[in-house]
Amino acid sequence: MADADVRRLLDLHRVEAVPARYARGVDRRDWDRVRACFDPEGEIVGTFGRGRIAEYLPALIARVEGFGATMHLIGSQEADVDGDRATSLAYGLARHFDDAEGRVERLVVGVEYDDELERRGMDGWVIVRRIVRTLWERRADDLVPRR
């Protein structure tokens, strides 16, 4: 395998790791980890409006910390790398619980993270633009079987 092929595979792996790193940061309430996934000037268009990470993050934090626990799972993903720029499209499943033990589920949301990324340094990739699309959601009342 040529060096260029190996480099491309490594780049794809690193790009695909960014949404997972973001998800783990949210679930651990590690806001520095979440912030590090983004270029400080990057734009987010999502559930809580539109803005730079510094503008968007406070609304995300307030919402997430209103739950006892969350669990974000990153599923199907497509990524492409073109030099120092990349794209990633990933499905996510976000579970939200009232309690820290995860016994009382309040909300489940299917999302799509549509990211544009840029290389920072030799191995780092950051999101410069993210569009979050809510595909569907189920609230606690919908999770209980109806008779």
PDB file of C-alpha atoms in Angstrom:
ATOM      1  CA  MET A   1       0.000   0.000   0.000  1.00  0.00           C
ATOM      2  CA  ALA A   2       1.378   3.405  -0.955  1.00  0.00           C
ATOM      3  CA  ASP A   3       2.143   6.061   1.667  1.00  0.00           C
ATOM      4  CA  ALA A   4      -0.619   8.260   0.217  1.00  0.00           C
ATOM      5  CA  ASP A   5      -3.157   5.459   0.706  1.00  0.00           C
ATOM      6  CA  VAL A   6      -2.077   4.939   4.310  1.00  0.00           C
ATOM      7  CA  ARG A   7      -2.265   8.686   4.969  1.00  0.00           C
ATOM      8  CA  ARG A   8      -5.792   8.808   3.484  1.00  0.00           C
ATOM      9  CA  LEU A   9      -6.955   5.913   5.666  1.00  0.00           C
ATOM     10  CA  LEU A  10      -5.493   7.570   8.760  1.00  0.00           C
ATOM     11  CA  ASP A  11      -7.163  10.858   7.842  1.00  0.00           C
ATOM     12  CA  LEU A  12     -10.521   9.141   7.329  1.00  0.00           C
ATOM     13  CA  HIS A  13     -10.181   7.384  10.680  1.00  0.00           C
ATOM     14  CA  ARG A  14      -9.354  10.655  12.455  1.00  0.00           C
ATOM     15  CA  VAL A  15     -12.219  12.520  10.759  1.00  0.00           C
ATOM     16  CA  GLU A  16     -14.679   9.784  11.712  1.00  0.00           C
ATOM     17  CA  ALA A  17     -13.475   9.960  15.321  1.00  0.00           C
ATOM     18  CA  VAL A  18     -14.552  13.602  15.774  1.00  0.00           C
ATOM     19  CA  PRO A  19     -18.334  12.972  16.088  1.00  0.00           C
ATOM     20  CA  ALA A  20     -17.660  10.160  18.580  1.00  0.00           C
ATOM     21  CA  ARG A  21     -15.348  12.420  20.597  1.00  0.00           C
ATOM     22  CA  TYR A  22     -18.083  15.083  20.616  1.00  0.00           C
ATOM     23  CA  ALA A  23     -20.721  12.551  21.750  1.00  0.00           C
ATOM     24  CA  ARG A  24     -18.563  11.262  24.574  1.00  0.00           C
ATOM     25  CA  GLY A  25     -17.810  14.824  25.673  1.00  0.00           C
ATOM     26  CA  VAL A  26     -21.515  15.655  25.843  1.00  0.00           C
ATOM     27  CA  ASP A  27     -22.348  12.509  27.802  1.00  0.00           C
ATOM     28  CA  ARG A  28     -19.500  13.060  30.266  1.00  0.00           C
ATOM     29  CA  ARG A  29     -20.351  16.761  30.543  1.00  0.00           C
ATOM     30  CA  ASP A  30     -16.763  17.458  29.471  1.00  0.00           C
ATOM     31  CA  TRP A  31     -17.381  20.792  27.797  1.00  0.00           C
ATOM     32  CA  ASP A  32     -13.688  21.401  27.064  1.00  0.00           C
ATOM     33  CA  ARG A  33     -13.659  18.152  25.087  1.00  0.00           C
ATOM     34  CA  VAL A  34     -16.779  19.250  23.193  1.00  0.00           C
ATOM     35  CA  ARG A  35     -15.294  22.693  22.500  1.00  0.00           C
ATOM     36  CA  ALA A  36     -12.051  21.107  21.227  1.00  0.00           C
ATOM     37  CA  CYS A  37     -13.998  19.363  18.453  1.00  0.00           C
ATOM     38  CA  PHE A  38     -14.695  22.758  16.865  1.00  0.00           C
ATOM     39  CA  ASP A  39     -12.712  25.580  15.350  1.00  0.00           C
ATOM     40  CA  PRO A  40     -13.430  28.610  17.602  1.00  0.00           C
ATOM     41  CA  GLU A  41     -14.731  30.484  14.560  1.00  0.00           C
ATOM     42  CA  GLY A  42     -16.702  27.528  13.254  1.00  0.00           C
ATOM     43  CA  GLU A  43     -20.439  27.748  12.767  1.00  0.00           C
ATOM     44  CA  ILE A  44     -23.108  25.460  14.167  1.00  0.00           C
ATOM     45  CA  VAL A  45     -26.631  25.356  12.800  1.00  0.00           C
ATOM     46  CA  GLY A  46     -28.627  23.179  15.130  1.00  0.00           C
ATOM     47  CA  THR A  47     -31.344  22.558  17.632  1.00  0.00           C
ATOM     48  CA  PHE A  48     -30.545  25.702  19.617  1.00  0.00           C
ATOM     49  CA  GLY A  49     -30.160  28.127  16.748  1.00  0.00           C
ATOM     50  CA  ARG A  50     -27.099  29.193  14.828  1.00  0.00           C
ATOM     51  CA  GLY A  51     -23.757  30.619  15.906  1.00  0.00           C
ATOM     52  CA  ARG A  52     -20.117  30.099  16.743  1.00  0.00           C
ATOM     53  CA  ILE A  53     -19.259  27.448  19.334  1.00  0.00           C
ATOM     54  CA  ALA A  54     -18.869  30.081  22.078  1.00  0.00           C
ATOM     55  CA  GLU A  55     -22.386  31.331  21.352  1.00  0.00           C
ATOM     56  CA  TYR A  56     -24.003  27.939  20.827  1.00  0.00           C
ATOM     57  CA  LEU A  57     -22.438  25.921  23.645  1.00  0.00           C
ATOM     58  CA  PRO A  58     -24.165  27.644  26.613  1.00  0.00           C
ATOM     59  CA  ALA A  59     -27.610  26.652  25.287  1.00  0.00           C
ATOM     60  CA  LEU A  60     -26.426  23.084  24.688  1.00  0.00           C
ATOM     61  CA  ILE A  61     -24.953  22.871  28.191  1.00  0.00           C
ATOM     62  CA  ALA A  62     -28.135  24.174  29.826  1.00  0.00           C
ATOM     63  CA  ARG A  63     -30.274  21.667  27.942  1.00  0.00           C
ATOM     64  CA  VAL A  64     -28.041  18.646  28.487  1.00  0.00           C
ATOM     65  CA  GLU A  65     -27.456  19.370  32.171  1.00  0.00           C
ATOM     66  CA  GLY A  66     -31.230  19.387  32.629  1.00  0.00           C
ATOM     67  CA  PHE A  67     -31.098  15.587  32.281  1.00  0.00           C
ATOM     68  CA  GLY A  68     -29.704  13.136  34.823  1.00  0.00           C
ATOM     69  CA  ALA A  69     -27.823  11.325  32.066  1.00  0.00           C
ATOM     70  CA  THR A  70     -27.536  11.180  28.298  1.00  0.00           C
ATOM     71  CA  MET A  71     -26.145   8.618  25.899  1.00  0.00           C
ATOM     72  CA  HIS A  72     -25.240   9.630  22.365  1.00  0.00           C
ATOM     73  CA  LEU A  73     -24.474   6.807  19.958  1.00  0.00           C
ATOM     74  CA  ILE A  74     -22.877   7.565  16.586  1.00  0.00           C
ATOM     75  CA  GLY A  75     -24.016   5.101  13.933  1.00  0.00           C
ATOM     76  CA  SER A  76     -23.778   5.036  10.157  1.00  0.00           C
ATOM     77  CA  GLN A  77     -21.192   7.476   8.907  1.00  0.00           C
ATOM     78  CA  GLU A  78     -19.753   8.633   5.595  1.00  0.00           C
ATOM     79  CA  ALA A  79     -16.579  10.675   5.416  1.00  0.00           C
ATOM     80  CA  ASP A  80     -14.375  12.041   2.681  1.00  0.00           C
ATOM     81  CA  VAL A  81     -11.001  13.775   2.794  1.00  0.00           C
ATOM     82  CA  ASP A  82      -9.645  16.208   0.230  1.00  0.00           C
ATOM     83  CA  GLY A  83      -6.242  17.484   1.336  1.00  0.00           C
ATOM     84  CA  ASP A  84      -6.720  19.533   4.512  1.00  0.00           C
ATOM     85  CA  ARG A  85     -10.515  19.613   4.236  1.00  0.00           C
ATOM     86  CA  ALA A  86     -13.019  16.868   4.975  1.00  0.00           C
ATOM     87  CA  THR A  87     -16.713  16.137   5.263  1.00  0.00           C
ATOM     88  CA  SER A  88     -18.530  13.780   7.586  1.00  0.00           C
ATOM     89  CA  LEU A  89     -22.181  12.801   7.646  1.00  0.00           C
ATOM     90  CA  ALA A  90     -23.142  10.742  10.688  1.00  0.00           C
ATOM     91  CA  TYR A  91     -26.368   9.448  12.148  1.00  0.00           C
ATOM     92  CA  GLY A  92     -26.742   9.676  15.892  1.00  0.00           C
ATOM     93  CA  LEU A  93     -29.145   8.340  18.478  1.00  0.00           C
ATOM     94  CA  ALA A  94     -29.395  10.490  21.597  1.00  0.00           C
ATOM     95  CA  ARG A  95     -31.044   9.042  24.678  1.00  0.00           C
ATOM     96  CA  HIS A  96     -31.974  11.372  27.544  1.00  0.00           C
ATOM     97  CA  PHE A  97     -32.746  10.158  31.073  1.00  0.00           C
ATOM     98  CA  ASP A  98     -34.281  11.824  34.126  1.00  0.00           C
ATOM     99  CA  ASP A  99     -31.984   9.945  36.490  1.00  0.00           C
ATOM    100  CA  ALA A 100     -28.207   9.485  36.499  1.00  0.00           C
ATOM    101  CA  GLU A 101     -28.607   5.682  36.476  1.00  0.00           C
ATOM    102  CA  GLY A 102     -30.453   5.715  33.148  1.00  0.00           C
ATOM    103  CA  ARG A 103     -33.603   3.979  34.367  1.00  0.00           C
ATOM    104  CA  VAL A 104     -36.175   6.662  33.548  1.00  0.00           C
ATOM    105  CA  GLU A 105     -35.971   7.603  29.901  1.00  0.00           C
ATOM    106  CA  ARG A 106     -37.521  10.932  28.954  1.00  0.00           C
ATOM    107  CA  LEU A 107     -36.497  11.529  25.346  1.00  0.00           C
ATOM    108  CA  VAL A 108     -34.940   9.685  22.394  1.00  0.00           C
ATOM    109  CA  VAL A 109     -33.838  11.666  19.356  1.00  0.00           C
ATOM    110  CA  GLY A 110     -32.553  10.565  15.954  1.00  0.00           C
ATOM    111  CA  VAL A 111     -30.124  13.154  14.569  1.00  0.00           C
ATOM    112  CA  GLU A 112     -27.843  13.705  11.628  1.00  0.00           C
ATOM    113  CA  TYR A 113     -24.520  15.533  12.051  1.00  0.00           C
ATOM    114  CA  ASP A 114     -23.426  17.089   8.760  1.00  0.00           C
ATOM    115  CA  ASP A 115     -19.866  18.341   9.339  1.00  0.00           C
ATOM    116  CA  GLU A 116     -17.226  20.196   7.381  1.00  0.00           C
ATOM    117  CA  LEU A 117     -13.785  19.798   8.946  1.00  0.00           C
ATOM    118  CA  GLU A 118     -10.284  21.153   8.494  1.00  0.00           C
ATOM    119  CA  ARG A 119      -6.936  19.715   9.476  1.00  0.00           C
ATOM    120  CA  ARG A 120      -5.177  21.475  12.347  1.00  0.00           C
ATOM    121  CA  GLY A 121      -1.576  20.365  12.689  1.00  0.00           C
ATOM    122  CA  MET A 122      -0.408  16.978  11.475  1.00  0.00           C
ATOM    123  CA  ASP A 123      -3.126  14.777  12.966  1.00  0.00           C
ATOM    124  CA  GLY A 124      -5.891  17.017  14.293  1.00  0.00           C
ATOM    125  CA  TRP A 125      -9.228  17.684  12.630  1.00  0.00           C
ATOM    126  CA  VAL A 126     -11.811  20.197  13.840  1.00  0.00           C
ATOM    127  CA  ILE A 127     -15.332  21.005  12.747  1.00  0.00           C
ATOM    128  CA  VAL A 128     -15.574  24.343  10.946  1.00  0.00           C
ATOM    129  CA  ARG A 129     -19.274  23.992  10.127  1.00  0.00           C
ATOM    130  CA  ARG A 130     -21.889  21.665  11.563  1.00  0.00           C
ATOM    131  CA  ILE A 131     -25.528  21.303  10.645  1.00  0.00           C
ATOM    132  CA  VAL A 132     -27.569  19.240  13.110  1.00  0.00           C
ATOM    133  CA  ARG A 133     -30.801  17.840  11.735  1.00  0.00           C
ATOM    134  CA  THR A 134     -33.377  16.279  14.026  1.00  0.00           C
ATOM    135  CA  LEU A 135     -34.791  13.358  12.050  1.00  0.00           C
ATOM    136  CA  TRP A 136     -37.322  12.195  14.646  1.00  0.00           C
ATOM    137  CA  GLU A 137     -37.941  12.204  18.365  1.00  0.00           C
ATOM    138  CA  ARG A 138     -39.920  10.248  20.913  1.00  0.00           C
ATOM    139  CA  ARG A 139     -40.859  11.655  24.283  1.00  0.00           C
ATOM    140  CA  ALA A 140     -41.488   9.646  27.454  1.00  0.00           C
ATOM    141  CA  ASP A 141     -45.247   9.500  26.835  1.00  0.00           C
ATOM    142  CA  ASP A 142     -44.591   7.877  23.453  1.00  0.00           C
ATOM    143  CA  LEU A 143     -42.260   5.273  24.984  1.00  0.00           C
ATOM    144  CA  VAL A 144     -44.981   3.753  27.155  1.00  0.00           C
ATOM    145  CA  PRO A 145     -47.180   1.231  25.313  1.00  0.00           C
ATOM    146  CA  ARG A 146     -50.753   2.426  24.993  1.00  0.00           C
ATOM    147  CA  ARG A 147     -53.685   0.093  25.590  1.00  0.00           C
TER     148      ARG A 147
END
